[in-house]
Coordinates of C-alpha atoms and ligand atoms in Angstrom, one line a residue:
Chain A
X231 CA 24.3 36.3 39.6
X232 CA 26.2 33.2 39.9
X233 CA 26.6 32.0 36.6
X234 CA 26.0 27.7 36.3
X235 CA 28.7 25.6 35.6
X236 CA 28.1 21.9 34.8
X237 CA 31.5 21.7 35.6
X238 CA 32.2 23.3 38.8
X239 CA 32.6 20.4 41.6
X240 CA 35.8 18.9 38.9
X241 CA 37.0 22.4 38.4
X242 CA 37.2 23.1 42.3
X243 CA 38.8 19.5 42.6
X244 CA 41.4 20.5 40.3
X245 CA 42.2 23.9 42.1
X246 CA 42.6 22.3 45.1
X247 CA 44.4 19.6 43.6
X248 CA 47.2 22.2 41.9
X249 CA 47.1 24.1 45.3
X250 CA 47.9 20.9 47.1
X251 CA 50.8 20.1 44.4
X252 CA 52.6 23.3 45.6
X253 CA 52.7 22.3 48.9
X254 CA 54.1 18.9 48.1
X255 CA 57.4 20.4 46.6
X256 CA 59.6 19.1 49.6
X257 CA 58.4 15.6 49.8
X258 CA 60.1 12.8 47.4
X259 CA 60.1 13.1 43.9
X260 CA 58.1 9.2 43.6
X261 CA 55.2 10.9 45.5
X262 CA 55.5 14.1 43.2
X263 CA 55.8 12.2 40.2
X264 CA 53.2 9.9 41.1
X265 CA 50.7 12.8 42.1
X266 CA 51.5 14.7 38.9
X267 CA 50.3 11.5 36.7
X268 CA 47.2 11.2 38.8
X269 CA 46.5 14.8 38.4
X270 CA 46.8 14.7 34.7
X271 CA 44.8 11.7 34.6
X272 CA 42.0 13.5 36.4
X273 CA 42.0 16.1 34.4
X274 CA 42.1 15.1 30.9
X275 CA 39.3 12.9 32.2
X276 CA 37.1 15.6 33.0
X277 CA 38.0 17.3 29.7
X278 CA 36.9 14.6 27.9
X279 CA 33.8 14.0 30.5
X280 CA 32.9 17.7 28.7
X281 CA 33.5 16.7 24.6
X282 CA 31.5 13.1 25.1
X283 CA 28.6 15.4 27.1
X284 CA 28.9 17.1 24.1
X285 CA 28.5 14.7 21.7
X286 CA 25.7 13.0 23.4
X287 CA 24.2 16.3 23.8
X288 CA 24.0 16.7 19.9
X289 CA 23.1 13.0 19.0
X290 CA 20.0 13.7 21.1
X291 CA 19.6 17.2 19.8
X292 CA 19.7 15.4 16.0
X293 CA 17.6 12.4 17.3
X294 CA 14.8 14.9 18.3
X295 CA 15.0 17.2 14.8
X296 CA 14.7 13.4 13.1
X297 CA 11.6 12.9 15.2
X298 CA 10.4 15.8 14.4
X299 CA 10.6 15.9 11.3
X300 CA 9.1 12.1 11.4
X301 CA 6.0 13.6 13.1
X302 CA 5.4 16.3 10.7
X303 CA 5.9 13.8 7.4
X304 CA 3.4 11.3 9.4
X305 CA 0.8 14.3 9.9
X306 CA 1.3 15.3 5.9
X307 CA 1.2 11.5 5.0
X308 CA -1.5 11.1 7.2
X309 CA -3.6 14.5 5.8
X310 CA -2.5 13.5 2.1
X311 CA -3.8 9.9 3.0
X312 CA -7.3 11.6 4.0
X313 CA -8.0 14.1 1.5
X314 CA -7.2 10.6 -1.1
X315 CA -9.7 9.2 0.6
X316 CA -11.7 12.1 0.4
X317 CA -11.3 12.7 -3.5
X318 CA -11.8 8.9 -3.7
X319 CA -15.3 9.1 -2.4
X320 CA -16.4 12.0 -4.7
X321 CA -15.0 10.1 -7.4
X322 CA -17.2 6.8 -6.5
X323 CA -20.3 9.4 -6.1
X324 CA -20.1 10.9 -9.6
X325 CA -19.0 7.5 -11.0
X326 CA -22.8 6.4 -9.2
X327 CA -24.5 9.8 -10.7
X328 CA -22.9 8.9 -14.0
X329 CA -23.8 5.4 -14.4
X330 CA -27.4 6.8 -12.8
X331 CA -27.6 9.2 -15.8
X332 CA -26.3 6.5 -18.2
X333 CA -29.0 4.4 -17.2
X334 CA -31.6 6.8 -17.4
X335 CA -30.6 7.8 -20.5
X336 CA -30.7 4.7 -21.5
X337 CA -34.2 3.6 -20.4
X338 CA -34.9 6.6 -22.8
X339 CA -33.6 5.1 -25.3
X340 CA -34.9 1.5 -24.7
X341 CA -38.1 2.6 -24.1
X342 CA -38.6 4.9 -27.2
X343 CA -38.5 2.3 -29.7
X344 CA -41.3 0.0 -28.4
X345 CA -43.3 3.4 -27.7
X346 CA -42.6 4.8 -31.0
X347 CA -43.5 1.9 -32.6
X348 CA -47.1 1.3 -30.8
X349 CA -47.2 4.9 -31.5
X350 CA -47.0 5.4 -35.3
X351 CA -48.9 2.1 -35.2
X352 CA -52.0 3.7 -33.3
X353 CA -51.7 6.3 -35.7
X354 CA -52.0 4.4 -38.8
X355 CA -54.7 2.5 -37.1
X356 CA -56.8 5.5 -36.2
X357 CA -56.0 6.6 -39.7
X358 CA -57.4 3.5 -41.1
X359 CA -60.5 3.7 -38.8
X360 CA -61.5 7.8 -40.0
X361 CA -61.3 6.4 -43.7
X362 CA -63.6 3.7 -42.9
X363 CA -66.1 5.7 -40.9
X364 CA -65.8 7.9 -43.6
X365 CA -66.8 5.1 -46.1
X366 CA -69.3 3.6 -43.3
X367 CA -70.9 7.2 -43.7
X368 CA -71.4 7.4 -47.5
X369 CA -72.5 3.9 -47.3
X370 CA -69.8 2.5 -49.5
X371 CA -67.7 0.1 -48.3
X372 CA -66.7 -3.2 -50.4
X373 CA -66.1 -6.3 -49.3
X374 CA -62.2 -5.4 -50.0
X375 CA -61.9 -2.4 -48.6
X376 CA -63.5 -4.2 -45.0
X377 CA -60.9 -7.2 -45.5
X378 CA -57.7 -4.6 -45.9
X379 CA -58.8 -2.8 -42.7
X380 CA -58.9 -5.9 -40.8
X381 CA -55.4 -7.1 -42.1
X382 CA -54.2 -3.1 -41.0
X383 CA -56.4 -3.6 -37.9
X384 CA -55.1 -7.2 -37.1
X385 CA -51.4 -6.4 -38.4
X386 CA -51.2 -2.8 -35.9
X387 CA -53.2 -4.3 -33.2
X388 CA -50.6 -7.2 -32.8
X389 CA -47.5 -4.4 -33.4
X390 CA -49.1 -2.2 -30.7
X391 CA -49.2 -5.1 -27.9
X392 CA -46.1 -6.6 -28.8
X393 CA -44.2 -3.2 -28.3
X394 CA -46.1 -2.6 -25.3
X395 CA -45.0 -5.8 -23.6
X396 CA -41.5 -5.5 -24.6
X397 CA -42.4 -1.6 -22.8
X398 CA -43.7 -3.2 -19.7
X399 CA -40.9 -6.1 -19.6
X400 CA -38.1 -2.9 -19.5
X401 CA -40.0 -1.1 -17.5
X402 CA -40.0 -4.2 -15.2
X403 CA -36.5 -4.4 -15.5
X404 CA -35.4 -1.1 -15.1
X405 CA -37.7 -1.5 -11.3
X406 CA -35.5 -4.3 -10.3
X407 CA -32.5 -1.9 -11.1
X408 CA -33.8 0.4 -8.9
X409 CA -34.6 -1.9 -6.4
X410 CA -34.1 -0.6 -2.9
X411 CA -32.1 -1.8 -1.0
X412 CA -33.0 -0.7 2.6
X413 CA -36.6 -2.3 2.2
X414 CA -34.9 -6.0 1.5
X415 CA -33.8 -7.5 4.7
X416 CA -31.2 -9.3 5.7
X417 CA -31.5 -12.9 7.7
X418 CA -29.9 -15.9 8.6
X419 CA -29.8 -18.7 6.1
X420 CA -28.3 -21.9 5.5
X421 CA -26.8 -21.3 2.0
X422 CA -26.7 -24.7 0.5
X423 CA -30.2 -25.4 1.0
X424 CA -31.4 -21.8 -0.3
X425 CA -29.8 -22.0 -3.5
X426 CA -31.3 -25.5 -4.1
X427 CA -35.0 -23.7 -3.4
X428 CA -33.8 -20.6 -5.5
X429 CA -33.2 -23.2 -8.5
X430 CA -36.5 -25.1 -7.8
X431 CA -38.4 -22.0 -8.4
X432 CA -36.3 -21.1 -11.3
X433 CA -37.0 -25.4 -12.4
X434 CA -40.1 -24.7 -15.0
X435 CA -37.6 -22.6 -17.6
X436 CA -34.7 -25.3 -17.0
X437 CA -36.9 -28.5 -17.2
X438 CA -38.9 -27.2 -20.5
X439 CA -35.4 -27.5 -22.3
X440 CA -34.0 -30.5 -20.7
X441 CA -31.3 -28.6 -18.8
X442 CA -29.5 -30.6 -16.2
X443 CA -28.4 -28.4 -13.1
X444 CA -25.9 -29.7 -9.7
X445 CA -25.5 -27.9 -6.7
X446 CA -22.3 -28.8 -5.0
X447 CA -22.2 -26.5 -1.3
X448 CA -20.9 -28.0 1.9
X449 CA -23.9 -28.3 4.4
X450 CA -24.1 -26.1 7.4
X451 CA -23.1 -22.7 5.9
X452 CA -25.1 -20.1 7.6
X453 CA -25.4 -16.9 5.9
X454 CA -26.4 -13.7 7.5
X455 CA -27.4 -11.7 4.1
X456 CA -29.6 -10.7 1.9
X457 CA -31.5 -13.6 0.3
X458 CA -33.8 -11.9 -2.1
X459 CA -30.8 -10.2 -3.6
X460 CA -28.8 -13.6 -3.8
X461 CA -31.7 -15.4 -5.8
X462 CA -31.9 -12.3 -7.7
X463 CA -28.3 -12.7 -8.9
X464 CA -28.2 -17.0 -9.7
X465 CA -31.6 -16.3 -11.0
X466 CA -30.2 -13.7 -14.0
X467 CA -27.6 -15.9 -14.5
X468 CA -29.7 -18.8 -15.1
X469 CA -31.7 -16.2 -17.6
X470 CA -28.4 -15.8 -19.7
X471 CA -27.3 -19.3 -19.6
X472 CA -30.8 -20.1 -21.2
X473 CA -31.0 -17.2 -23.8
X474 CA -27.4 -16.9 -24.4
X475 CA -25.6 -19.8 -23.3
X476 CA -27.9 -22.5 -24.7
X477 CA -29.3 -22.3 -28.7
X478 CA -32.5 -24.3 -29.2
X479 CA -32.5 -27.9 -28.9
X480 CA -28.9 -27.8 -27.3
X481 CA -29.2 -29.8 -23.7
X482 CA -26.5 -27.7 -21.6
X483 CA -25.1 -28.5 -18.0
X484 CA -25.2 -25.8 -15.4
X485 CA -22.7 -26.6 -12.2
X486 CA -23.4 -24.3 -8.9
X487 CA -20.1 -25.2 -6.5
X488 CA -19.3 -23.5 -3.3
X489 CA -16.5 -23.0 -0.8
X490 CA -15.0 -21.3 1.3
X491 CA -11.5 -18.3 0.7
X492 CA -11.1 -17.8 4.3
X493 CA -13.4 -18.6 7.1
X494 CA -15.7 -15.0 6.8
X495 CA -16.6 -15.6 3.1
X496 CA -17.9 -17.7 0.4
X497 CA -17.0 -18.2 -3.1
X498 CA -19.8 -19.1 -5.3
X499 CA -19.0 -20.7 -8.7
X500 CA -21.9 -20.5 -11.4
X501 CA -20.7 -21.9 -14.7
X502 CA -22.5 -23.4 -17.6
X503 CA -21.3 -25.3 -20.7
X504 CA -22.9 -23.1 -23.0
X505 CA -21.2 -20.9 -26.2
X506 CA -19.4 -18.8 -23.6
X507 CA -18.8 -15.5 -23.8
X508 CA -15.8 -14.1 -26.7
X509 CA -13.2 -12.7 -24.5
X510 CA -13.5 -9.2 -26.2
X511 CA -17.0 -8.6 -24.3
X512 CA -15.4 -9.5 -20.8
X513 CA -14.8 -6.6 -20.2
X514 CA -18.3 -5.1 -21.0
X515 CA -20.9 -7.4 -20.0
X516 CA -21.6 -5.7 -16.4
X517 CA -21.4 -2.2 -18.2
X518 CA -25.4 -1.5 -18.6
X519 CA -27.2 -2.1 -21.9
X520 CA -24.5 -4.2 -22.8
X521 CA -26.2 -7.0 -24.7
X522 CA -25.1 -9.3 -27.8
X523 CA -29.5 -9.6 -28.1
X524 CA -30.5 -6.0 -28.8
X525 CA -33.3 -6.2 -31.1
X526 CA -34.1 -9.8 -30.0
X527 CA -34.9 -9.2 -26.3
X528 CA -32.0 -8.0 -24.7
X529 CA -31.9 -5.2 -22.4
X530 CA -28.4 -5.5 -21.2
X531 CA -29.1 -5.0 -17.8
X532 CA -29.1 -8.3 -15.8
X533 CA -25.4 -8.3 -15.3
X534 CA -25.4 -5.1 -14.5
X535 CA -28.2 -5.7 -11.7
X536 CA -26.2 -8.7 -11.1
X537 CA -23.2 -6.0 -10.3
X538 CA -24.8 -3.8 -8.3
X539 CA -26.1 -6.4 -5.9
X540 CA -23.2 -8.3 -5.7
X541 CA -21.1 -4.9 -5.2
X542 CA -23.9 -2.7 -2.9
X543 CA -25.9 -5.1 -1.4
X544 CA -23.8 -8.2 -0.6
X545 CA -20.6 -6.7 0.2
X546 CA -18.7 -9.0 -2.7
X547 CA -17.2 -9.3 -5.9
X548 CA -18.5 -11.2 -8.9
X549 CA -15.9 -11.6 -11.8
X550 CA -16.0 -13.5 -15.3
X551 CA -13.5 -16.1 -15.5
X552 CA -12.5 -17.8 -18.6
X553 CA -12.9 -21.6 -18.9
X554 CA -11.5 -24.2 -20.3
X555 CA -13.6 -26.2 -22.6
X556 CA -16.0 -23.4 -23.2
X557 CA -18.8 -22.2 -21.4
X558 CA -19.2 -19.4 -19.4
X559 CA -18.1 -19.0 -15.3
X560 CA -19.0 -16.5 -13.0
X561 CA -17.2 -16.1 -9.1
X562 CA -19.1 -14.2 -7.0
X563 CA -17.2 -14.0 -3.6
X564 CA -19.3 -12.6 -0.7
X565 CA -18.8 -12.0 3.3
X566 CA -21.0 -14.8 5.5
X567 CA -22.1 -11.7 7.7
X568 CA -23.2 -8.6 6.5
X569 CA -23.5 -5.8 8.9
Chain B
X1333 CA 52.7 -7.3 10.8
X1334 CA 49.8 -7.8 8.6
X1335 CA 47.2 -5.5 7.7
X1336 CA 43.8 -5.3 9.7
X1337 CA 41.1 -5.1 7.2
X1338 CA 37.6 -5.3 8.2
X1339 CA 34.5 -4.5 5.7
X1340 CA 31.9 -1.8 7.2
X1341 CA 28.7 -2.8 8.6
X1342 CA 25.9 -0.8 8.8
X1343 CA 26.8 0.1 12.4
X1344 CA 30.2 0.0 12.2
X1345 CA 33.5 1.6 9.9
X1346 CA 35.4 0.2 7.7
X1347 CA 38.9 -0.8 9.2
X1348 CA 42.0 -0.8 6.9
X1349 CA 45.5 -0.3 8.8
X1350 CA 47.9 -1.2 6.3
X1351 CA 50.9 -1.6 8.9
X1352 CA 53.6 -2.4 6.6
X1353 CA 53.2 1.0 4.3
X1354 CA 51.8 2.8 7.8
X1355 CA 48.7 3.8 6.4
X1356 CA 45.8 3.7 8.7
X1357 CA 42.2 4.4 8.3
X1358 CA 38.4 4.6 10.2
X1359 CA 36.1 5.3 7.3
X1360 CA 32.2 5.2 7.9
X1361 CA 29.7 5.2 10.6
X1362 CA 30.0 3.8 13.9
X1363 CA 27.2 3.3 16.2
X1364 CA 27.8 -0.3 17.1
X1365 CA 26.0 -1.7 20.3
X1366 CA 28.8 -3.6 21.6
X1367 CA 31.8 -0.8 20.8
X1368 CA 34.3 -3.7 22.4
X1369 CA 33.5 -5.8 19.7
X1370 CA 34.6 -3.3 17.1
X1371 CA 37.0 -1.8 18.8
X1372 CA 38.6 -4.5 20.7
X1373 CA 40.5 -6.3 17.6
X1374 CA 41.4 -2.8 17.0
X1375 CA 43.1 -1.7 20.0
X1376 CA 44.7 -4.4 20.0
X1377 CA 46.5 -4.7 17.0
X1378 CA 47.3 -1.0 17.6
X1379 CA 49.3 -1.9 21.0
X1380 CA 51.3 -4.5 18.8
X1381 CA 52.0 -1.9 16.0
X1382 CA 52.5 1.1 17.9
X1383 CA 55.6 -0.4 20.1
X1384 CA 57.2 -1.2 16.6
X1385 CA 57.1 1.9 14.3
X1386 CA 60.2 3.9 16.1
X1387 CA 60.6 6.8 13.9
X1388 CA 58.6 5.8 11.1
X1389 CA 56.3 7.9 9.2
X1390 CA 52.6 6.9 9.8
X1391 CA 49.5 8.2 8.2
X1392 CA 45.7 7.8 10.1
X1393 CA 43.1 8.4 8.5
X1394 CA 39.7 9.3 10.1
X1395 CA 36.9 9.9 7.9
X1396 CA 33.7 9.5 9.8
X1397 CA 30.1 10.9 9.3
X1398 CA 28.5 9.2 12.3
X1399 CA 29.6 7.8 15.7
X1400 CA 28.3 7.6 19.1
X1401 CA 29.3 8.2 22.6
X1402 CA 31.4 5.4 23.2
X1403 CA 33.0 5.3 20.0
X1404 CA 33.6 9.4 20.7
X1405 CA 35.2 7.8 24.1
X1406 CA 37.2 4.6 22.2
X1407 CA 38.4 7.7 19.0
X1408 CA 39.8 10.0 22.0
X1409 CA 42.1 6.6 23.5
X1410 CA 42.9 6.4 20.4
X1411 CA 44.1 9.6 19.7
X1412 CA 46.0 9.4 23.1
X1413 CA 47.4 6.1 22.1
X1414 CA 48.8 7.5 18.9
X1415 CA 50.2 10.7 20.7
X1416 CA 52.3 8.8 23.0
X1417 CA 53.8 7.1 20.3
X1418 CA 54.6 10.3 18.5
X1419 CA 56.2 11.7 21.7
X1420 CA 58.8 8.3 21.5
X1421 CA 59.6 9.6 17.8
X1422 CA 57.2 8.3 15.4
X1423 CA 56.2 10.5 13.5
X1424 CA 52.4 10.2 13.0
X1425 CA 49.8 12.4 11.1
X1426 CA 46.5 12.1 11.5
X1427 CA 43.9 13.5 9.2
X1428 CA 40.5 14.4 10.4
X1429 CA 37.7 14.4 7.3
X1430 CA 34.4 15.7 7.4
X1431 CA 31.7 16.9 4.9
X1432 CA 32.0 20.8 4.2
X1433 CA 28.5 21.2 5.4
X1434 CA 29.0 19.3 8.8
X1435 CA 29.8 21.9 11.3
X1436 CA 29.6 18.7 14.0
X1437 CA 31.7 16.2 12.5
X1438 CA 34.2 19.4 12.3
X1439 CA 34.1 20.6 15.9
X1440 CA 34.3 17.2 17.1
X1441 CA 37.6 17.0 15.7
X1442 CA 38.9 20.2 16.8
X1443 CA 37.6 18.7 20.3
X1444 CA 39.2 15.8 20.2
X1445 CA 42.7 17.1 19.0
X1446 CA 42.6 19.8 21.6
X1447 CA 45.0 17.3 24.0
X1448 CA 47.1 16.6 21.3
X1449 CA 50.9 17.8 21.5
X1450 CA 53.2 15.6 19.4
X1451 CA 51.2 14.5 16.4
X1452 CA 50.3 16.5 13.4
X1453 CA 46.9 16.7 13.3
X1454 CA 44.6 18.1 9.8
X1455 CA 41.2 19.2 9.6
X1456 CA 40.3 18.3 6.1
X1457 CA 36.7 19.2 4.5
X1458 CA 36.2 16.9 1.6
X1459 CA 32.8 16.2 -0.1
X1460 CA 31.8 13.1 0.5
X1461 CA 31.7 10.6 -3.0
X1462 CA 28.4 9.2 -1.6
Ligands
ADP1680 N1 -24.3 -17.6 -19.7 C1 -23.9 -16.8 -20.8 N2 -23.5 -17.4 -21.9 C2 -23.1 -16.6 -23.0 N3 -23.2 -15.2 -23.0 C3 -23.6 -14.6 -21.8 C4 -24.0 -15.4 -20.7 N4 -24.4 -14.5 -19.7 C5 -24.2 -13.3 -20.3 N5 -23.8 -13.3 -21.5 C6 -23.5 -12.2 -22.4 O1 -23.5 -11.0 -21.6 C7 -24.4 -10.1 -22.2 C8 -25.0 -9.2 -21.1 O2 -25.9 -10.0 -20.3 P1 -27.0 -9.2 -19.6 O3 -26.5 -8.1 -18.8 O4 -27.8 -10.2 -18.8 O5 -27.9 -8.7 -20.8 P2 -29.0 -9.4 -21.7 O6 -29.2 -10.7 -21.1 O7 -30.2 -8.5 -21.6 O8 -28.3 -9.4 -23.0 C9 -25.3 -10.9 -23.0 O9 -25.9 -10.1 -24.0 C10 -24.5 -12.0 -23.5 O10 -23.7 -11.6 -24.6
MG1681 MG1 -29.7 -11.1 -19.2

């Protein structure tokens, strides 16, 4: 077996070279000298010819382990990257169930008191009524005894069907929370002129008090969304800046102004120069139930629906801004296309 | 002569040959992609230095952690350079440094001194400051 030798052709050269020197002994010692420099010359070349092979043979050797070892922290960055991801979207799911079970919790809540009121009132009504026919039986009712059931019959009676509108208006509510979102469709529309129409039909609640409104949206943006969901958001902020923003008899100003980030989206401005919104509640107003009104007709969920649909359905962000001069200003930035 | 002193860069060593106290020294990492451009200026003040140091005592220090092919090939003229001038009398040492842990930098060096005959040549395992 022949063993390989990268060197072989230079070693050979250099035997023959050595063999040749001994046969050069009678010839002048210029040519002898001059043979014995080439021949060292030769030689040390090929030695170092071996130590560079060398050390080009472990700078590429050290280059690969690098690269190696490159690869394997990409796949690890790459699988820790994943499994992020991974946890991330658990964490988004549970945050959904939680704020699912929050809200169902709350429309427990919510919905108890109105209930529980017409309840107890029904009660006491149907109490009433068993003492009358009682009376009505034995034939012995006086005139005061009829005019105190009608005040506890007039007095219930209005209890029970107030609390069971306020019922129906949550329970109304709570169906636009839970509004589906596959059976709304999306569709091209210019965006300018459907926010004027979506303020139109909002006009009866703004013209009763006086409220002066401008639109201010470069023509020609075309939209390829969800409409219904749109309206549905300007059209809970208008509810606010009416109950909130504006106290009775104030005259407020409401200012819609849109442009445009970056050439896929659109920034919508909503801001009214109402009482504004104390910056410790920021923070909360999206959060469901949140609501300065409880007790005087708040639910607390039109921000919230506001979020959802801005976040779900439109693809966006809406964000509370603080502004100068009071007031109150919501962004809500949203992709043209959806799809 | 004056002293050649150029500041590392991240290709190249840092160059400090003190000529009047003899004290030479390659400290760093060389890679350069043009290896004439760092080694030129200092081949060249070598050929003016070497001629001039008779018998003098001169120390060259080589304390690398990195280099490439060519500067393997521009180290081993070296070397031969300063070898010839300790066969005319000077009286040269050179100190090879490596990390305790780098068996490469280490055989490298006993490589490149094989060819040596008239210097003094150290192998010297320091750990590095860095
Ligand atoms: N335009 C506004 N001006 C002042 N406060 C507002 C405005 N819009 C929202 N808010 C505040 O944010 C809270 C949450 O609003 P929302 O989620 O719509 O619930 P609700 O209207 O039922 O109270 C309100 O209770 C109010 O305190
Ligand atoms: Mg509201």
């Amino acid at each position: 077996m022949a063993s390989f030798n990268l060197f072989d052709a230079e070693e050979k050269l250099l035997e023959q070279a050595e063999a040749l020197r001994g046969s050069l002994d009678g010839t002048s010692a210029v040519v002898r000298g001059g043979f014995d420099t080439l021949l060292d010359g030769y030689s040390r070349s090929v030695r170092e010819q071996r130590r560079l092979v060398k050390v080009s043979d472990r700078l590429q050797a050290q280059l690969a382990t690098v690269n190696q070892e490159l690869g394997r922290r990409k796949a690890e960055a790459e699988e820790a990257l994943a499994s992020l991801k991974a946890a991330q979207e658990s964490l988004v799911q549970s945050e959904k169930l939680a704020s699912l079970g929050a809200l169902v919790a709350g429309v427990a809540h919510e919905i108890n008191t109105p209930i529980g009121i017409a309840l107890s009132c029904a009660s006491h009504l149907a109490d009433a009524t068993a003492g009358m026919r009682k009376m009505f039986e034995a034939d012995d009712i006086g005139v005061e005894d009829f005019e105190r059931f009608m005040a506890t019959v007039t007095d219930t009676t209005r209890l029970i069907l107030g609390n069971c509108d306020r019922a129906a208006d949550l329970i109304r509510s709570f169906k636009q929370v839970a509004v589906d979102r596959t059976t709304s469709d999306r569709r091209h529309f210019d965006l300018g002129s459907y926010i004027r129409e979506t303020l139109a039909s909002l006009g009866p609640h703004l013209r009763q008090a006086g409220h002066a409104v401008s639109i201010d949206c470069p023509g020609g943006i075309v939209m390829n969304s969800f409409p219904g969901a749109l309206s549905q958001v300007l059209g809970n902020f208008v509810m606010n800046s009416l109950v909130h923003g504006f106290g009775p008899g104030e005259i407020g100003h409401i200012v819609i102004s849109v442009d445009q980030p970056d050439p896929t989206s659109v920034r919508i401005a909503y801001s009214d120069n109402g009482h504004g919104i104390p910056e410790e509640n920021r923070g909360r107003i999206f959060d469901p139930f949140f609501t300065t009104k409880r007790g005087a007709g708040g639910s607390g969920l039109g921000l919230h629906i506001v979020y959802n649909l801005v976040v779900g359905q439109l693809g966006g962000t809406v964000a509370v801004e603080p502004r100068d001069g009071g007031g109150t200003c919501f962004i809500v930035t949203i992709p043209k296309a959806i799809d | 002569m004056e002293s050649l002193k150029i500041a590392a860069t991240e290709r190249s060593p840092e160059v400090d040959f003190d000529f009047k106290h003899g004290v030479l020294s390659l400290r760093g990492e060389s890679y350069p992609e043009d290896a004439s451009a760092v080694f030129g200026p200092i081949f060249e003040a070598l050929e003016r230095f070497l001629p001039t140091v008779g018998n003098r005592e001169i120390r060259v220090d080589f304390d690398l952690t990195y280099f490439n092919s060519s500067s393997a090939k521009a180290l081993m003229n070296m070397f031969q350079m300063l070898d010839n001038s300790a066969a005319g009398g000077a009286r040269i040492v050179v100190s090879w440094f490596f990390a305790p842990d780098d068996d490469t930098m280490k055989e490298f060096g006993e490589d490149f001194s094989e060819d040596l005959e008239h210097v003094v040549f150290n192998l010297v395992a320091v750990e590095s400051a860095a």
